Short mmCIF file of C-alpha atoms in Angstrom, two decimals:
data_model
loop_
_atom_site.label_atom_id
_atom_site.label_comp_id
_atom_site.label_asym_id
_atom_site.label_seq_id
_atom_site.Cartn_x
_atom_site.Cartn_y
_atom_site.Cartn_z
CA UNK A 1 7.46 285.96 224.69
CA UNK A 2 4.41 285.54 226.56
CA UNK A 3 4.37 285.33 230.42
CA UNK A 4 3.55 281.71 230.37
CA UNK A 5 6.93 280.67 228.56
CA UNK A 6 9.00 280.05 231.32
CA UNK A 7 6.20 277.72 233.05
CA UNK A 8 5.73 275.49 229.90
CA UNK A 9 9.65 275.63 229.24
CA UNK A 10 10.68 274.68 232.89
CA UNK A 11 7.66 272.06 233.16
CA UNK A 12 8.13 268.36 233.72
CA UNK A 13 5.70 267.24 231.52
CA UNK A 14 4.19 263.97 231.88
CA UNK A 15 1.57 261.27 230.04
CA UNK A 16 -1.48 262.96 231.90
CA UNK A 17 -0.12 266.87 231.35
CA UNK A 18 0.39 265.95 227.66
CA UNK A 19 -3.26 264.01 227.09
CA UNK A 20 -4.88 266.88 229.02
CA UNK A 21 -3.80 269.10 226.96
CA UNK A 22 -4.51 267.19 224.11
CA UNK A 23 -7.91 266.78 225.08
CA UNK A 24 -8.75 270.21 226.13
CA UNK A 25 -6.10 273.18 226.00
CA UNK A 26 -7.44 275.35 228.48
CA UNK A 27 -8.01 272.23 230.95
CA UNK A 28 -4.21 272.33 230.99
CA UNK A 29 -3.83 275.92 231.02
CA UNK A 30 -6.17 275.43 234.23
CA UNK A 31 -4.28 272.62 235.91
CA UNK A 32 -0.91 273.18 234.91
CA UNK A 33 -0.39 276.88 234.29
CA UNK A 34 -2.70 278.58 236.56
CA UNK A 35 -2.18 275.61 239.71
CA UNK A 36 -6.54 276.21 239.85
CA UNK A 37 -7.58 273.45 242.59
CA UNK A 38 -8.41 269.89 241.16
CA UNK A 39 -11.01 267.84 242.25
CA UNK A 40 -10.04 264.62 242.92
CA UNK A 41 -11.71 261.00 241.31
CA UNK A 42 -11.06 257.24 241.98
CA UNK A 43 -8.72 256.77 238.86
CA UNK A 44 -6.55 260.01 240.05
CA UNK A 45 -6.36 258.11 243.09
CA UNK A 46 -5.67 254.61 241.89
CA UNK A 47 -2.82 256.69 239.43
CA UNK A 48 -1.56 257.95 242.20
CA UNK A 49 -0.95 254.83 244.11
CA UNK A 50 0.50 252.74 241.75
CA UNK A 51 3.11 255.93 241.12
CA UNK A 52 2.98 255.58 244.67
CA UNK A 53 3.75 251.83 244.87
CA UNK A 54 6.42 251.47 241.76
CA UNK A 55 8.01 254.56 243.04
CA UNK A 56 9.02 252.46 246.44
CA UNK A 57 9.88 249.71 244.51
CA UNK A 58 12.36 250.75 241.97
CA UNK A 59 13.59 252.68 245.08
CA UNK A 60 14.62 249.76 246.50
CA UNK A 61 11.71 250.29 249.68
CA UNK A 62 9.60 247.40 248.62
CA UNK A 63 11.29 243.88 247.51
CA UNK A 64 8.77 242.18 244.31
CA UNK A 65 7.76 239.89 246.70
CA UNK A 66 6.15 242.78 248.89
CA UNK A 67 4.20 244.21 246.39
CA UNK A 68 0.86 242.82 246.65
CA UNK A 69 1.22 243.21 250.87
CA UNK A 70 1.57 246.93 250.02
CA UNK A 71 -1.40 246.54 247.63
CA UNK A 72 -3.76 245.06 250.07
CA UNK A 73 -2.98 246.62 253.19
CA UNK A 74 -2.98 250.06 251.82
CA UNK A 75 -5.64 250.63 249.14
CA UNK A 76 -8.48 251.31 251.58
CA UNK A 77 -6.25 254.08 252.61
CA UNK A 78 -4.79 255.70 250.01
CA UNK A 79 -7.82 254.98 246.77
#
């Protein structure tokens, strides 16, 4: 057993671990193995806020009807 087995075997893996590795193996063993810093691009930020935003709402923080308030007053911040 190799020393990364208990990473990949504990690992939530997700749509964007999966296609990274798909795309390029050692990209993954970069980003999700070895934690190497990523540099950060306006569609990991735009990901990241509408995790950001459906995570509130099917949290119950943010009613539909809130949704595009959130939206508006906090992309300049957060993309």
């Amino acid at each position: 057993m190799n020393s990364y087995s208990a990473i990949l075997k504990n690992m939530t893996y997700s749509y964007s671990s999966v296609h990274s590795f798909e795309q390029c193996p050692y990209s993954f063993k970069l980003s999700y193995i070895k934690n190497a810093p990523r540099v950060s691009n306006a569609f990991a930020e735009f990901g990241g806020f509408m995790h950001d935003i459906l995570e509130k709402y099917f949290s119950g923080e943010i009613m539909l009807w809130d949704l595009l308030d959130y939206y508006t007053d906090n992309y300049k911040r957060k993309v």
